[in-house]
Amino acid sequence: MTFNFDAGYLPQLASGLVVTLEVTSCCIAIGIVLGILLALGRVYGGRFISVPCSIYIHFFRGTPLLVQLFIVYFGLPNWGIRLSAFESGILALGLNTAAYQAEYFRGAIQAVKAGQMVAARSLGLTRLQAIRHVIIPQALRLVIPPWSNELILMLKYSSIVFSIALYDLMGVGKRIASRHFNYFEVFIVLALMYLVLVLLITLGLRWVERRLRVPGLGTAGRGA
Amino acid sequence: MGRAMDPLLRVEDIHKRYGTEEVLRGVSFHLDRGQTKVVIGPSGTGKSTLLRCINRLTEPDRGQVWLEDVEVTAPRVKINEIRSQIGFVFQDFNLFTHLTALDNVRLGLVKVKRLGKKEATARAMEELTRVGLKDKANAYPAHLSGGQQQRVSIARALAMDPKLILFDEPTSALDPELIGEVLNVMAQLAEEGMTMIVVTHEMGFARSVADEIVFMEHGVIVEQGPPEKLFRSPEVARTGEFLRKISELYGAEG
Ligand SMILES: Nc1ncnc2c1ncn2[C@@H]1O[C@H](COP(=O)(O)OP(=O)(O)O)[C@@H](O)[C@H]1O
Ligand SMILES: [Mg+2]
């Protein structure tokens, strides 16, 4: 048996890798910002803020990512909103991951002990200052483990953008394989590439978590 | 009458209910500059609620609180500015978990009082020294004993230069051998002229430090007066009964 794989594919795969990393990091960035806002809205917003946030979260968690992607890419042009494949990809994935990240952030915010907010307010900090200087720094440390899973999921799910003709890793792999009929070899290599990325992300985030660790905060912390 | 003669704090007819439960049913008292009032009473009587109503961590339903000539309970008052003038020490310390002792003390100085970092650090170190924890400045709360954590939280309150400090059972969460170090710091503050309200069961402390003891039950003040009077010849039988019970439990020796 031969392993039908040509080193000549590598430049193409490299460009696909770049697209995958771009899509993943852009959608994750959208997701962090929007996710934190949604979580704050759910926890601290009055009914008029928290209910819309909940509806958003339930919508994006309750419908398939592929459906969301097609609505953005094929559906929005009907309303005069024409986005490139890349923009559609990061928008759909970003809006989707925001909903999941919001739930992780909310859990972390609610895991910060109630006395922390009260103590901050007793010093004269405004609610916003207390959220910014006391609640968020603790919540962000608590959220790292579940959030790492979301980042890894998004790296893998980003592969669905091949379906809107984006040449990410998956798109490039499919193009090569359909040209040379070596699906097995190409997708094995692709799988290994994803695996290596996941490992690197896992190690990187563990390092970040260790760097930011504070005693008494989070499951890995000591004491308290 | 000059302003210095007016009480520092006036609490007038405070009411608070949670659902159908009337927790505070009209509480009034005055507190002069430099005075220490100890509040005692059975658990669930509304002592914590009363303290929290004073700086509006809890909103009273009715009644007024005056800090000097400012009505704390007025609708459009700058409540954050007022809170920065009233220290609060909690039963479970509530130190900011993610900050070192020094940063715990510095946070209010930097964010509320807008001090520069250098000035805030100097001020914070001064207060940590005052509570005997200069060498723990860079320790995180999780690495401090309960007594040390409570002393840091007292330093955090002191750093704001408060007009008065409210203590809500500051030693109730502590192991017995750690209670003394916290009470000593508080006694020293009283000595130095700090104005304080202290909810506590420590009768030794009450007897030796308090100018007045307030006995609360079921959301009202049953009796208040100088410690010797309340211990020797209370006017209400229930006061004597409670004091005897609590002294047996916690000891009346200072
Ligand atoms: N946030 C709250 N919501 C509902 N009930 C409360 C709340 N805070 C206090 N209470 C009730 O008010 C009563 C008085 O509480 P508290 O002021 O803590 O008493 P104390 O400090 O004297 O033990 C208790 O019955 C308590 O259950
Ligand atoms: Mg209490």
XYZ file of C-alpha atoms and ligand atoms in Angstrom:
506
model
C 0.000 0.000 0.000
C 1.299 3.440 -0.841
C 0.525 6.680 0.914
C -0.474 8.876 -2.008
C 0.521 12.282 -0.707
C 2.669 14.832 -2.536
C 4.772 17.474 -0.787
C 3.638 19.788 -3.549
C 0.276 20.115 -1.715
C 1.934 21.800 1.222
C 1.832 25.416 -0.002
C -1.910 25.062 -0.639
C -2.449 23.493 2.764
C -0.458 26.294 4.336
C -2.713 28.903 2.781
C -5.717 26.910 3.982
C -4.214 26.852 7.453
C -3.923 30.628 7.395
C -7.608 30.975 6.480
C -8.614 28.534 9.219
C -6.615 30.470 11.796
C -8.036 33.770 10.557
C -11.629 32.568 10.649
C -11.179 31.003 14.067
C -9.463 33.981 15.684
C -11.884 36.526 14.196
C -14.996 34.635 15.247
C -13.542 33.958 18.688
C -12.791 37.670 19.096
C -16.350 38.606 18.123
C -17.557 35.911 20.482
C -15.546 37.167 23.471
C -16.734 40.751 23.202
C -20.345 39.927 22.408
C -20.346 36.996 24.823
C -19.205 39.116 27.770
C -21.789 41.771 26.945
C -24.562 39.166 26.691
C -23.494 37.608 29.992
C -23.394 40.971 31.760
C -26.792 41.759 30.262
C -28.233 38.516 31.586
C -26.772 38.871 35.065
C -26.987 42.597 35.713
C -29.448 43.896 33.133
C -33.022 44.598 34.076
C -35.756 42.597 32.420
C -35.609 44.719 29.260
C -31.983 43.827 28.746
C -31.756 40.314 30.118
C -34.732 38.889 28.198
C -33.445 39.901 24.738
C -30.036 38.524 25.718
C -31.627 35.205 26.679
C -33.601 35.048 23.436
C -30.427 35.652 21.463
C -28.582 32.938 23.348
C -31.391 30.423 22.979
C -31.753 31.138 19.269
C -28.099 30.589 18.474
C -27.727 27.553 20.705
C -30.980 26.050 19.499
C -30.379 26.112 15.746
C -27.703 24.399 13.620
C -24.572 26.362 12.898
C -24.800 25.439 9.227
C -28.302 26.892 9.023
C -27.037 30.112 10.630
C -24.160 30.261 8.166
C -26.480 29.819 5.168
C -28.875 32.473 6.446
C -25.984 34.938 6.640
C -24.324 34.009 3.342
C -27.262 33.125 1.095
C -30.102 34.833 2.949
C -28.870 38.305 3.861
C -28.312 39.384 0.221
C -32.134 39.272 -0.084
C -32.153 42.171 2.355
C -29.484 44.016 0.449
C -26.701 42.954 2.825
C -23.981 41.440 0.692
C -21.002 40.033 2.595
C -17.992 38.205 1.231
C -17.652 34.523 2.058
C -14.984 35.364 4.615
C -17.111 38.051 6.278
C -20.141 35.765 6.299
C -18.081 32.992 7.825
C -16.694 34.989 10.715
C -20.020 36.739 11.297
C -22.060 33.531 11.505
C -19.455 31.696 13.554
C -18.865 34.743 15.741
C -22.553 35.235 16.485
C -22.855 31.539 17.229
C -19.888 31.197 19.556
C -20.941 34.402 21.341
C -24.064 32.590 22.534
C -22.041 29.700 23.951
C -19.352 31.918 25.418
C -22.040 34.065 27.033
C -23.211 31.064 29.014
C -19.688 30.264 30.142
C -19.068 33.870 31.147
C -22.413 34.005 32.950
C -21.567 30.881 34.918
C -18.213 32.380 35.869
C -19.704 35.734 36.870
C -22.251 33.983 39.037
C -19.535 31.850 40.584
C -17.882 34.973 41.992
C -19.064 35.217 45.579
C -21.828 37.764 46.213
C -19.824 39.355 49.028
C -17.267 40.592 46.514
C -19.736 42.967 44.887
C -21.064 44.111 48.261
C -17.568 44.807 49.579
C -16.700 46.804 46.456
C -19.877 48.861 46.733
C -19.229 49.466 50.435
C -15.976 51.223 49.480
C -17.866 53.550 47.173
C -17.113 51.901 43.842
C -19.915 52.282 41.320
C -21.567 49.136 40.036
C -19.672 49.440 36.766
C -16.352 49.899 38.587
C -17.106 46.890 40.767
C -17.918 44.783 37.704
C -14.797 45.958 35.919
C -12.249 45.783 38.734
C -13.607 43.032 40.961
C -16.080 40.751 39.182
C -14.627 40.491 35.663
C -11.009 39.808 36.696
C -12.207 36.920 38.835
C -14.739 35.655 36.300
C -12.177 35.640 33.486
C -9.867 33.446 35.531
C -12.698 31.070 36.372
C -13.860 30.865 32.766
C -10.577 29.725 31.212
C -11.192 25.943 31.407
C -14.702 25.894 29.839
C -13.713 28.641 27.456
C -10.754 26.562 26.210
C -13.201 23.893 25.091
C -15.165 26.468 23.140
C -12.034 27.699 21.385
C -11.138 24.150 20.381
C -14.681 23.500 19.176
C -14.645 26.649 17.065
C -11.321 25.724 15.504
C -12.890 22.443 14.380
C -16.308 23.867 13.478
C -14.656 26.580 11.395
C -14.223 23.829 8.813
C -17.851 24.262 7.767
C -16.921 27.466 5.929
C -15.745 25.244 3.071
C -19.476 24.957 2.274
C -19.597 28.633 1.278
C -16.568 28.224 -0.975
C -13.948 29.471 1.445
C -10.573 27.770 1.068
C -9.713 27.071 4.639
C -7.881 23.840 5.558
C -11.000 21.829 4.857
C -11.748 23.656 1.598
C -8.197 23.245 0.335
C -8.121 19.588 1.363
C -11.338 18.874 -0.465
C -10.040 20.602 -3.602
C -6.812 18.593 -3.603
C -8.504 15.310 -2.853
C -11.179 15.649 -5.502
C -8.519 16.440 -8.059
C -6.207 13.517 -7.193
C -8.697 11.013 -5.733
C -6.584 10.575 -2.591
C -9.249 11.419 -0.019
C -7.862 9.057 2.570
C -4.348 10.455 2.517
C -5.311 14.104 2.306
C -7.883 13.945 5.082
C -5.606 11.963 7.350
C -3.007 14.706 6.955
C -5.735 17.293 7.544
C -6.903 15.514 10.688
C -3.345 15.453 11.992
C -2.980 19.156 11.305
C -6.148 19.918 13.278
C -4.947 17.647 16.049
C -1.630 19.474 16.314
C -3.440 22.825 16.423
C -5.718 21.595 19.183
C -2.733 20.375 21.174
C -0.939 23.691 20.770
C -4.025 25.630 21.862
C -4.520 23.357 24.852
C -0.929 23.803 25.968
C -1.026 27.555 25.339
C -4.157 28.044 27.392
C -2.821 25.910 30.221
C 0.195 28.189 30.292
C -2.041 31.273 30.359
C -4.127 29.760 33.137
C -1.031 29.050 35.200
C 0.286 32.554 34.619
C -2.953 34.161 35.762
C -3.679 31.774 38.586
C -4.383 33.321 41.935
C -4.567 31.294 45.144
C -8.099 30.724 46.341
C -9.725 31.297 42.970
C -11.005 28.458 40.836
C -10.811 24.707 41.185
C -7.071 24.605 40.640
C -6.406 27.259 43.256
C -5.198 26.428 46.710
C -6.887 27.148 49.990
C -9.771 29.629 50.489
C -25.184 75.092 68.490
C -21.900 74.428 66.686
C -21.660 71.567 64.255
C -19.168 69.727 66.393
C -21.907 69.326 68.987
C -24.281 67.589 66.605
C -24.172 63.812 66.470
C -22.027 62.352 63.713
C -24.736 59.882 62.769
C -28.469 60.053 63.234
C -30.685 57.091 62.445
C -34.363 57.988 62.515
C -37.216 55.511 62.476
C -35.749 52.991 60.026
C -38.152 50.382 58.704
C -37.389 47.435 56.462
C -39.485 44.483 55.411
C -38.662 41.443 53.301
C -41.914 40.143 51.879
C -44.247 39.895 54.819
C -41.433 39.786 57.380
C -40.860 43.093 59.148
C -37.153 42.986 59.857
C -36.733 46.534 61.167
C -39.724 48.189 62.837
C -38.667 51.728 63.545
C -35.083 51.942 64.784
C -33.658 55.297 65.922
C -30.396 56.256 67.612
C -27.658 58.862 67.564
C -23.934 58.394 67.555
C -21.435 61.077 68.577
C -17.952 61.533 67.181
C -15.465 59.183 68.771
C -18.156 56.970 70.269
C -18.311 53.218 70.057
C -21.729 51.602 70.128
C -22.014 47.863 70.449
C -25.194 46.304 69.078
C -26.265 42.984 70.514
C -29.330 40.823 70.060
C -30.469 37.344 69.040
C -29.745 36.158 65.537
C -32.336 37.135 62.920
C -33.202 40.314 64.801
C -32.162 42.695 62.033
C -28.715 43.806 63.243
C -27.019 43.231 59.909
C -29.932 44.773 58.062
C -29.666 47.852 60.260
C -25.956 48.288 59.514
C -26.555 47.814 55.798
C -29.338 50.379 55.834
C -26.937 52.981 57.215
C -24.868 53.105 54.013
C -27.737 51.828 51.884
C -26.198 48.536 50.879
C -29.788 47.663 51.708
C -32.455 50.264 50.944
C -34.602 51.028 53.967
C -38.355 51.243 53.252
C -38.853 54.181 55.537
C -36.916 56.477 57.846
C -33.841 58.619 57.539
C -30.118 58.364 58.048
C -28.041 61.513 58.497
C -24.254 61.623 58.367
C -23.443 65.015 59.870
C -25.567 67.419 57.840
C -26.022 65.128 54.818
C -29.130 63.006 54.516
C -27.845 59.635 53.328
C -31.369 58.471 52.530
C -32.208 61.455 50.312
C -33.171 60.335 46.814
C -30.513 62.103 44.761
C -27.618 61.947 47.170
C -24.158 60.922 45.895
C -24.314 57.561 47.570
C -20.914 56.312 46.393
C -19.218 59.334 47.890
C -21.065 58.766 51.164
C -20.209 55.067 51.196
C -16.546 55.967 50.825
C -16.875 57.844 54.131
C -18.402 54.899 55.978
C -16.195 51.876 56.495
C -17.814 48.448 56.540
C -16.229 45.339 57.977
C -17.978 42.075 57.148
C -18.371 38.870 59.059
C -16.629 36.847 56.341
C -14.089 39.558 55.485
C -15.001 39.706 51.793
C -11.478 40.541 50.754
C -11.108 40.685 46.972
C -9.888 37.191 46.172
C -7.830 38.117 43.128
C -5.907 40.928 44.826
C -3.031 40.917 47.292
C -3.498 42.477 50.721
C -1.885 45.665 49.432
C -4.115 45.841 46.360
C -7.183 45.165 48.484
C -6.389 48.250 50.520
C -5.367 50.269 47.461
C -8.405 49.630 45.264
C -10.713 52.150 46.912
C -7.923 54.716 47.150
C -7.196 54.517 43.437
C -10.689 54.035 42.016
C -12.809 56.041 44.447
C -10.451 58.590 45.958
C -8.463 58.873 42.729
C -5.093 58.878 44.442
C -2.011 58.313 42.314
C -0.412 54.903 42.588
C 2.532 56.060 44.683
C 0.391 57.965 47.131
C -2.108 55.102 47.356
C 0.660 52.626 48.046
C 2.104 54.757 50.819
C -1.345 55.218 52.351
C -2.152 51.512 52.102
C 1.160 50.478 53.662
C 0.509 52.877 56.492
C -2.793 51.149 57.298
C -1.385 47.647 56.876
C 1.326 48.626 59.341
C -1.311 49.934 61.717
C -3.036 46.537 61.817
C 0.342 44.782 62.099
C 0.435 43.259 58.606
C 3.106 45.226 56.810
C 4.996 42.046 56.006
C 1.905 40.433 54.465
C 1.338 43.189 51.905
C 2.006 40.902 48.950
C 0.077 37.888 50.232
C -3.193 36.825 48.641
C -6.184 36.423 50.957
C -6.146 32.638 50.548
C -2.689 32.585 52.116
C -3.730 34.592 55.185
C -5.363 33.318 58.355
C -8.893 34.469 59.116
C -7.627 36.904 61.709
C -5.138 38.352 59.256
C -7.808 38.619 56.561
C -10.082 40.501 58.902
C -7.279 42.870 59.853
C -6.604 43.536 56.157
C -10.291 44.292 55.708
C -10.096 46.737 58.620
C -7.064 48.357 56.957
C -9.057 48.529 53.712
C -11.807 50.405 55.536
C -9.387 52.654 57.432
C -7.488 53.688 54.315
C -10.544 55.544 53.048
C -10.385 57.874 56.072
C -13.935 57.038 57.068
C -15.990 59.140 59.436
C -17.232 55.984 61.036
C -16.800 52.239 60.640
C -19.557 49.638 60.849
C -18.488 46.181 62.023
C -20.889 43.302 61.382
C -19.873 40.448 63.688
C -16.198 40.853 62.749
C -15.025 37.896 64.829
C -17.900 35.441 64.396
C -16.233 33.578 61.525
C -12.900 33.265 63.324
C -11.349 30.393 65.205
C -11.303 31.293 68.905
C -7.538 31.745 69.050
C -7.692 34.394 66.289
C -10.435 36.550 67.811
C -8.112 38.431 70.137
C -5.876 39.933 67.447
C -8.901 41.448 65.700
C -10.530 42.735 68.892
C -7.213 44.301 69.892
C -7.043 46.261 66.654
C -10.625 47.427 67.175
C -10.016 48.425 70.783
C -6.992 50.401 69.660
C -9.127 52.204 67.052
C -11.705 53.105 69.664
C -8.917 54.405 71.858
C -7.649 56.578 69.024
C -11.066 58.160 68.684
C -12.577 56.312 65.721
C -16.365 56.352 65.648
C -17.705 52.805 65.410
C -20.798 50.666 65.512
C -19.980 47.065 66.317
C -22.382 44.161 66.138
C -20.808 41.470 68.266
C -21.371 38.795 70.860
C -18.014 39.488 72.487
C -19.239 40.766 75.847
C -15.730 41.365 77.162
C -15.104 43.748 74.296
C -18.512 45.381 74.757
C -17.891 45.942 78.438
C -14.440 47.395 78.117
C -14.681 49.330 74.855
C -18.291 50.347 74.240
C -19.604 53.735 75.290
C -23.069 52.347 74.835
C -24.660 49.002 74.301
C -27.785 48.692 72.189
C -29.926 45.636 72.742
C -32.109 44.795 69.738
C -34.800 42.199 69.360
C -37.446 41.571 66.686
C -36.492 44.651 64.721
C -36.631 47.214 67.515
C -34.241 48.571 70.098
C -35.311 47.130 73.420
C -32.885 49.103 75.536
C -29.687 51.091 75.201
C -27.279 52.597 77.670
C -23.762 52.470 79.115
C -22.419 48.921 79.563
C -22.289 49.085 83.368
C -25.918 50.135 83.548
C -27.107 47.426 81.194
C -25.102 44.731 82.938
C -25.943 45.847 86.501
C -29.435 47.268 86.371
C -31.207 46.919 83.048
C -34.622 48.542 82.856
C -36.156 45.767 80.806
C -36.058 42.264 82.229
C -35.426 40.755 78.796
C -32.162 42.746 78.475
C -30.735 41.212 81.620
C -31.848 37.785 80.554
C -30.144 38.079 77.168
C -26.957 39.543 78.639
C -26.702 36.719 81.158
C -27.205 34.109 78.459
C -24.722 35.650 76.056
C -22.121 36.233 78.774
C -22.309 32.564 79.730
C -21.764 31.598 76.102
C -19.039 34.041 75.159
C -17.624 35.150 78.515
C -17.793 38.651 79.930
C -14.137 38.937 80.799
C -12.127 41.299 78.624
N -31.856 39.864 51.441
C -32.780 39.313 52.247
N -33.895 38.773 51.726
C -34.836 38.241 52.522
N -34.763 38.178 53.854
C -33.682 38.697 54.440
C -32.626 39.293 53.658
N -31.674 39.732 54.519
C -32.106 39.425 55.757
N -33.304 38.802 55.714
C -34.076 38.340 56.868
O -34.167 39.391 57.773
C -34.059 38.925 59.112
C -32.990 39.695 59.830
O -31.750 39.370 59.255
P -30.387 40.016 59.765
O -30.458 41.477 59.648
O -29.308 39.334 59.038
O -30.388 39.609 61.295
P -29.175 39.536 62.322
O -27.987 40.197 61.694
O -29.659 40.218 63.540
O -28.946 38.086 62.585
C -33.787 37.437 59.028
O -34.975 36.743 59.290
C -33.350 37.224 57.608
O -33.782 35.978 57.165
Mg -26.105 39.436 61.186
